[in-house]
Coordinates of C-alpha atoms in Angstrom, one line a residue:
M1112 CA 0.0 0.0 0.0
R1113 CA 2.8 2.4 1.0
A1114 CA 4.6 1.6 -2.3
R1115 CA 1.5 2.4 -4.3
L1116 CA 1.1 5.7 -2.4
I1117 CA 4.8 6.6 -3.1
R1118 CA 4.4 5.8 -6.8
G1119 CA 1.3 7.9 -6.9
A1120 CA 3.0 10.8 -5.3
V1121 CA 5.9 10.6 -7.7
F1122 CA 3.5 10.4 -10.7
C1123 CA 1.6 13.5 -9.4
A1124 CA 4.9 15.3 -9.0
A1125 CA 5.9 14.4 -12.5
L1126 CA 2.6 15.7 -13.8
A1127 CA 2.9 18.9 -11.9
C1128 CA 6.4 19.5 -13.3
A1129 CA 5.4 18.6 -16.9
A1130 CA 2.0 20.2 -17.0
P1131 CA 3.3 23.6 -18.2
V1132 CA 5.2 22.0 -21.1
A1133 CA 2.4 22.3 -23.5
A1134 CA 2.4 26.1 -23.1
Q1135 CA 6.1 26.4 -23.8
T1136 CA 7.7 27.1 -27.1
V1137 CA 7.9 24.1 -29.5
H1138 CA 10.8 23.6 -32.0
L1139 CA 10.5 21.0 -34.7
A1140 CA 13.2 19.4 -36.9
V1141 CA 12.0 17.2 -39.7
I1142 CA 14.8 15.2 -41.4
V1143 CA 14.0 13.2 -44.6
G1144 CA 16.8 10.8 -45.6
L1145 CA 17.4 8.8 -48.8
A1146 CA 14.3 7.5 -50.5
G1147 CA 15.9 5.0 -52.8
D1148 CA 13.2 5.1 -55.4
P1149 CA 10.6 7.6 -56.7
E1150 CA 7.7 5.9 -54.9
H1151 CA 9.3 6.3 -51.5
A1152 CA 10.5 9.8 -52.4
E1153 CA 6.9 10.8 -53.0
L1154 CA 5.6 9.2 -49.8
F1155 CA 8.4 10.6 -47.6
Q1156 CA 7.9 14.1 -49.0
R1157 CA 4.2 13.9 -48.4
W1158 CA 4.6 12.8 -44.8
A1159 CA 7.1 15.6 -44.2
S1160 CA 5.1 18.3 -45.9
T1161 CA 2.0 17.2 -44.0
L1162 CA 3.9 17.4 -40.7
V1163 CA 5.4 20.8 -41.5
D1164 CA 2.2 22.3 -42.8
G1165 CA 0.2 21.0 -39.9
A1166 CA 2.7 22.1 -37.3
T1167 CA 2.8 25.7 -38.7
G1168 CA -0.9 25.8 -39.5
R1169 CA -3.2 23.6 -37.4
L1170 CA -0.9 23.4 -34.4
G1171 CA 0.3 27.0 -34.4
I1172 CA 4.1 26.5 -34.3
A1173 CA 6.0 29.6 -35.5
R1174 CA 7.6 28.9 -38.9
D1175 CA 11.0 30.1 -37.8
H1176 CA 10.9 27.3 -35.2
V1177 CA 10.6 24.6 -37.9
I1178 CA 13.6 23.1 -39.6
Y1179 CA 12.9 20.8 -42.6
L1180 CA 15.8 19.1 -44.3
A1181 CA 15.1 17.1 -47.4
E1182 CA 17.0 14.8 -49.7
Q1183 CA 16.1 17.1 -52.6
P1184 CA 15.1 20.4 -51.1
E1185 CA 14.7 22.0 -54.5
K1186 CA 11.6 19.8 -55.0
D1187 CA 9.9 21.4 -52.0
S1188 CA 11.6 24.8 -52.0
K1189 CA 8.6 26.5 -50.2
R1190 CA 9.0 24.4 -47.1
A1191 CA 12.5 22.9 -47.1
T1192 CA 15.2 24.8 -45.3
G1193 CA 18.2 22.7 -46.4
K1194 CA 19.5 19.4 -47.6
S1195 CA 19.6 16.4 -45.3
T1196 CA 23.3 15.8 -45.2
Q1197 CA 25.2 15.2 -42.0
Q1198 CA 26.7 18.6 -42.2
E1199 CA 23.4 20.3 -42.5
I1200 CA 21.9 18.3 -39.7
E1201 CA 24.8 19.3 -37.4
R1202 CA 24.2 22.9 -38.4
A1203 CA 20.5 22.5 -37.6
F1204 CA 21.2 21.2 -34.2
A1205 CA 23.6 24.1 -33.6
T1206 CA 20.8 26.4 -34.4
L1207 CA 18.5 24.5 -32.0
S1208 CA 21.1 24.6 -29.2
T1209 CA 21.0 28.4 -29.3
S1210 CA 17.3 29.0 -30.0
A1211 CA 15.7 26.4 -27.7
K1212 CA 15.5 27.2 -24.1
E1213 CA 15.6 24.9 -21.1
D1214 CA 11.8 24.6 -20.7
D1215 CA 11.1 24.5 -24.5
V1216 CA 10.0 21.3 -26.3
V1217 CA 12.2 20.0 -29.1
F1218 CA 10.8 17.5 -31.6
V1219 CA 13.1 15.7 -34.0
V1220 CA 11.4 13.4 -36.5
L1221 CA 13.4 11.2 -38.9
I1222 CA 11.7 9.9 -42.1
G1223 CA 13.4 7.5 -44.4
H1224 CA 15.2 4.2 -44.4
G1225 CA 17.7 2.7 -42.0
T1226 CA 20.2 -0.1 -42.0
F1227 CA 21.7 -2.4 -39.4
D1228 CA 24.8 -4.6 -39.9
G1229 CA 24.4 -6.5 -36.6
K1230 CA 26.4 -4.0 -34.6
V1231 CA 25.6 -0.5 -35.7
A1232 CA 22.4 1.0 -37.0
K1233 CA 22.4 3.9 -39.4
F1234 CA 19.9 6.4 -40.8
N1235 CA 20.5 6.7 -44.5
L1236 CA 21.4 10.1 -45.8
P1237 CA 22.8 11.7 -49.0
G1238 CA 26.5 11.3 -48.2
P1239 CA 27.6 9.8 -44.9
D1240 CA 24.9 8.0 -42.9
M1241 CA 24.4 8.9 -39.3
T1242 CA 24.5 6.5 -36.3
P1243 CA 22.8 6.6 -32.9
A1244 CA 26.1 7.8 -31.5
N1245 CA 26.2 10.7 -34.0
F1246 CA 22.7 11.8 -32.8
E1247 CA 23.6 11.3 -29.2
S1248 CA 26.2 14.0 -29.3
L1249 CA 23.8 16.3 -31.0
L1250 CA 21.0 15.7 -28.5
K1251 CA 23.5 16.4 -25.7
S1252 CA 24.1 19.9 -27.1
L1253 CA 20.4 20.8 -26.6
P1254 CA 19.6 22.7 -23.4
S1255 CA 15.9 21.6 -23.5
K1256 CA 14.7 19.2 -20.7
H1257 CA 11.9 18.0 -23.0
I1258 CA 13.2 16.2 -26.1
V1259 CA 11.1 14.0 -28.4
F1260 CA 13.1 12.0 -30.9
V1261 CA 11.1 9.9 -33.4
N1262 CA 12.9 7.6 -35.8
T1263 CA 10.3 6.2 -38.3
A1264 CA 12.9 4.4 -40.4
S1265 CA 13.5 0.7 -40.7
S1266 CA 16.1 -0.8 -38.3
S1267 CA 15.5 2.1 -35.9
A1268 CA 15.3 0.2 -32.5
P1269 CA 19.1 0.6 -31.8
F1270 CA 18.6 4.3 -31.7
L1271 CA 16.4 3.9 -28.7
E1272 CA 19.0 1.9 -26.9
V1273 CA 21.6 4.6 -27.3
L1274 CA 19.5 7.8 -27.1
S1275 CA 17.3 6.8 -24.1
G1276 CA 17.8 9.0 -21.1
P1277 CA 16.3 11.6 -18.7
G1278 CA 14.2 14.2 -20.3
R1279 CA 14.0 12.3 -23.6
T1280 CA 11.0 10.5 -25.2
I1281 CA 12.3 8.2 -27.9
V1282 CA 10.0 6.5 -30.5
T1283 CA 11.1 4.0 -33.0
S1284 CA 9.2 2.1 -35.7
T1285 CA 10.9 -1.2 -35.0
R1286 CA 11.7 -3.3 -31.9
T1287 CA 15.0 -4.6 -33.3
G1288 CA 17.6 -3.6 -35.8
A1289 CA 16.8 -6.8 -37.8
E1290 CA 13.4 -5.3 -38.9
R1291 CA 14.9 -4.0 -42.1
F1292 CA 11.9 -3.7 -44.4
A1293 CA 10.4 -0.3 -45.3
T1294 CA 8.1 0.9 -42.5
L1295 CA 4.6 2.3 -42.6
F1296 CA 4.8 3.8 -39.1
G1297 CA 5.9 7.3 -40.2
G1298 CA 2.8 8.0 -42.2
Y1299 CA 0.4 6.9 -39.6
F1300 CA 2.3 8.8 -36.8
V1301 CA 2.2 12.0 -38.8
D1302 CA -1.5 11.5 -39.6
A1303 CA -2.2 10.9 -35.9
L1304 CA -0.5 14.2 -34.9
M1305 CA -2.9 16.0 -37.2
S1306 CA -6.1 14.0 -36.6
D1307 CA -9.0 14.5 -34.3
S1308 CA -9.6 10.8 -34.2
A1309 CA -6.3 10.2 -32.4
D1310 CA -7.4 12.6 -29.6
A1311 CA -8.5 10.0 -27.1
D1312 CA -9.1 12.4 -24.2
K1313 CA -10.7 15.0 -26.5
N1314 CA -8.6 17.9 -25.3
R1315 CA -7.7 19.1 -28.8
R1316 CA -4.1 18.1 -28.2
I1317 CA -2.5 14.9 -29.6
S1318 CA 0.0 13.7 -27.1
V1319 CA 3.0 11.7 -28.2
L1320 CA 1.4 8.6 -26.6
E1321 CA -1.9 9.1 -28.4
A1322 CA 0.0 9.5 -31.7
F1323 CA 2.0 6.4 -31.0
D1324 CA -1.0 4.3 -30.1
S1325 CA -3.0 5.4 -33.1
A1326 CA 0.0 4.8 -35.5
K1327 CA 0.6 1.4 -34.0
L1328 CA -3.0 0.3 -34.6
G1329 CA -2.9 1.8 -38.1
V1330 CA 0.2 -0.2 -39.0
A1331 CA -1.2 -3.5 -37.7
R1332 CA -4.5 -2.9 -39.6
A1333 CA -2.6 -2.2 -42.8
Y1334 CA -0.6 -5.4 -42.7
E1335 CA -3.7 -7.4 -41.7
Q1336 CA -5.7 -6.0 -44.7
E1337 CA -3.0 -7.1 -47.0
G1338 CA -2.6 -10.5 -45.4
I1339 CA 1.1 -9.9 -44.8
M1340 CA 3.1 -10.8 -41.7
L1341 CA 3.8 -7.8 -39.5
T1342 CA 7.4 -6.8 -39.9
E1343 CA 7.5 -3.6 -37.8
H1344 CA 6.8 -3.3 -34.1
P1345 CA 7.0 0.3 -32.7
L1346 CA 8.6 1.1 -29.4
L1347 CA 8.3 4.1 -27.0
D1348 CA 10.7 4.9 -24.2
D1349 CA 10.4 7.9 -21.8
S1350 CA 11.7 6.3 -18.7
G1351 CA 15.3 6.1 -19.7
D1352 CA 15.4 2.3 -19.3
R1353 CA 16.9 1.8 -22.8
K1354 CA 14.3 -0.9 -23.5
G1355 CA 11.1 0.9 -24.3
S1356 CA 7.7 -0.6 -24.5
A1357 CA 5.4 -1.8 -27.3
D1358 CA 2.4 -1.0 -25.1
P1359 CA 3.2 2.2 -23.2
K1360 CA 0.6 3.5 -20.7
A1361 CA 0.0 6.9 -19.1
D1362 CA 0.4 5.2 -15.7
G1363 CA 3.0 2.7 -16.8
K1364 CA 6.8 2.6 -16.6
N1365 CA 6.9 4.0 -20.2
G1366 CA 4.3 6.4 -21.4
R1367 CA 3.8 8.9 -18.5
V1368 CA 5.8 11.7 -20.0
A1369 CA 4.6 10.9 -23.6
S1370 CA 1.0 11.2 -22.4
I1371 CA 1.8 14.9 -21.5
L1372 CA 4.1 16.1 -24.3
S1373 CA 2.5 17.2 -27.6
L1374 CA 3.5 19.0 -30.7
G1375 CA 0.8 21.7 -30.1
T1376 CA -2.9 22.4 -29.7
A1377 CA -5.3 22.3 -32.6
Q1378 CA -6.3 25.9 -33.5
S1379 CA -9.9 27.0 -34.1
A1380 CA -9.7 26.5 -37.8
D1381 CA -10.0 22.8 -38.4
A1382 CA -8.3 21.1 -41.3
T1383 CA -11.5 19.2 -42.1
P1384 CA -15.0 20.5 -42.7
A1385 CA -17.5 21.1 -39.9
D1386 CA -20.3 19.4 -41.7
P1387 CA -20.5 15.8 -40.4
K1388 CA -21.2 14.2 -43.8
M1389 CA -18.4 16.0 -45.5
R1390 CA -16.0 15.3 -42.6
A1391 CA -16.8 11.6 -42.9
L1392 CA -16.1 11.6 -46.6
Y1393 CA -12.8 13.4 -46.0
E1394 CA -11.8 10.8 -43.4
E1395 CA -12.8 8.0 -45.8
R1396 CA -10.7 9.5 -48.5
R1397 CA -7.7 9.9 -46.2
D1398 CA -8.1 6.2 -45.2
L1399 CA -8.0 5.2 -48.8
E1400 CA -4.9 7.4 -49.3
R1401 CA -3.2 5.7 -46.4
R1402 CA -4.0 2.3 -47.9
V1403 CA -2.5 3.3 -51.2
E1404 CA 0.7 4.5 -49.4
G1405 CA 0.8 1.3 -47.3
L1406 CA 0.4 -0.9 -50.3
K1407 CA 3.3 0.8 -52.1
L1408 CA 5.6 0.2 -49.1
L1409 CA 4.5 -3.4 -48.9
K1410 CA 5.1 -4.0 -52.6
S1411 CA 8.3 -6.0 -52.2
G1412 CA 6.5 -8.7 -50.1
M1413 CA 3.7 -9.2 -52.6
A1414 CA 3.3 -11.1 -55.9
P1415 CA 3.4 -8.5 -58.7
A1416 CA -0.1 -9.5 -60.1
R1417 CA -1.7 -9.2 -56.7
Y1418 CA 0.0 -5.8 -56.1
A1419 CA -1.2 -4.4 -59.4
S1420 CA -4.7 -5.7 -58.9
E1421 CA -5.1 -4.3 -55.4
L1422 CA -3.5 -1.0 -56.4
E1423 CA -5.9 -0.6 -59.3
K1424 CA -8.9 -1.2 -57.0
L1425 CA -7.7 1.2 -54.3
L1426 CA -7.0 3.9 -56.9
T1427 CA -10.5 3.4 -58.4
D1428 CA -12.1 3.6 -54.9
L1429 CA -10.1 6.8 -54.2
A1430 CA -11.2 8.4 -57.5
L1431 CA -14.8 7.6 -56.7
K1432 CA -14.5 9.0 -53.2
A1433 CA -12.9 12.2 -54.6
K1434 CA -15.8 12.5 -57.0
Q1435 CA -18.3 12.2 -54.1
I1436 CA -16.6 15.0 -52.3
R1437 CA -16.5 17.2 -55.4
D1438 CA -20.2 16.6 -56.1
L1439 CA -21.2 17.4 -52.5
E1440 CA -19.1 20.5 -52.4
G1441 CA -20.6 21.6 -55.7
K1442 CA -24.1 21.5 -54.2
K1443 CA -23.2 23.9 -51.4

C-alpha cells in the first residue's frame, strides 16, 4: 500500500512539473533521408510536408521554429530549409542549441530508411549516414529538458537503446535492428498528430502517446488488410530504461511523459469540414490514401499481379470518393 502511495505521489509530482510543457515554445526538426526510389521519395515528401504544414498551421508553431531538411530540397523549396546531409543536420542542431530554451520542447522526426549490420544502426542520408552515437552527441548539445526523438525508419530500434535518457522521449518504428523492411509507421504517426480521431481524451491536443497508439494500430491494420506478416513493431521509451515498450501507458513505466508532451494544440480553424457528412467523406478519402501508401511500401513482399490488382482497386475507390466530395461540395 505504501509503495503504491509513493508511486502515486511521484507520478503526481511528474505531472505537476510537466503540465506547463504544452504552453512552452515548441521547436520541430523534420529530417528526410534517402528515399531509394521515386515511390518512397513521393511518400516521404508527403509525410514531411503534412507534418510541416500541420505544425505551422493547425498546431500554431512559428515557422521560424521549424527546420525541414530534405534529400532534394529543390523539389519542395517553399518548405525545405536545407539538404539532409550530416553537415546540414549538425548545423540545424547548432541552431536549436542556441534558440531552444531549457523549458522548451524540441521534436526531432526522422523519415526515411535505416540499415543495421548486426552491430551499428544507421539512418540513410545523402552522403555519410548517421548512427545513434552521432545523434547522441547532437542531443546532448540541446539545453531543453523536453526532447522528443522519433525515428520512423527501418532498423531504428538501436537508436532507442543509445538515445534513451532523462528528459527524452524516444520513439522507433521497430523493436530490433533486424526489422529491415520499409516501414509504414511514419505516415500513420504524422497523420495521428494532425487527426482529431487520435485525440483519445478530446482535449484538442494529440500527445506523443496518443499518436504512438494510433499509429501502431494503423500499421497493424494495414498489414492485416494485405494478409502480410507484421514486420515492424514500434517502441516508445520515456523512462530512460533503454528498453522501451510496445504497449506504453500513461500510468506505466513508459508512457507517462509521452502522455503529456505534444507538438501543439489544434487551432480554431479545423483542417477538415465542420459538416459531419463532408467530414466523414474526407476521413474515408484519407483512409484510402493511407491504404495506397501502405500498399506501395508493402510491394516488395507481394506477388506482382496481386499488387497491381489491389493498387488498381484502391485507386479506383479513391477516385470515386474524390468525386463524391466534389459533387457534394458543388451543391453547397
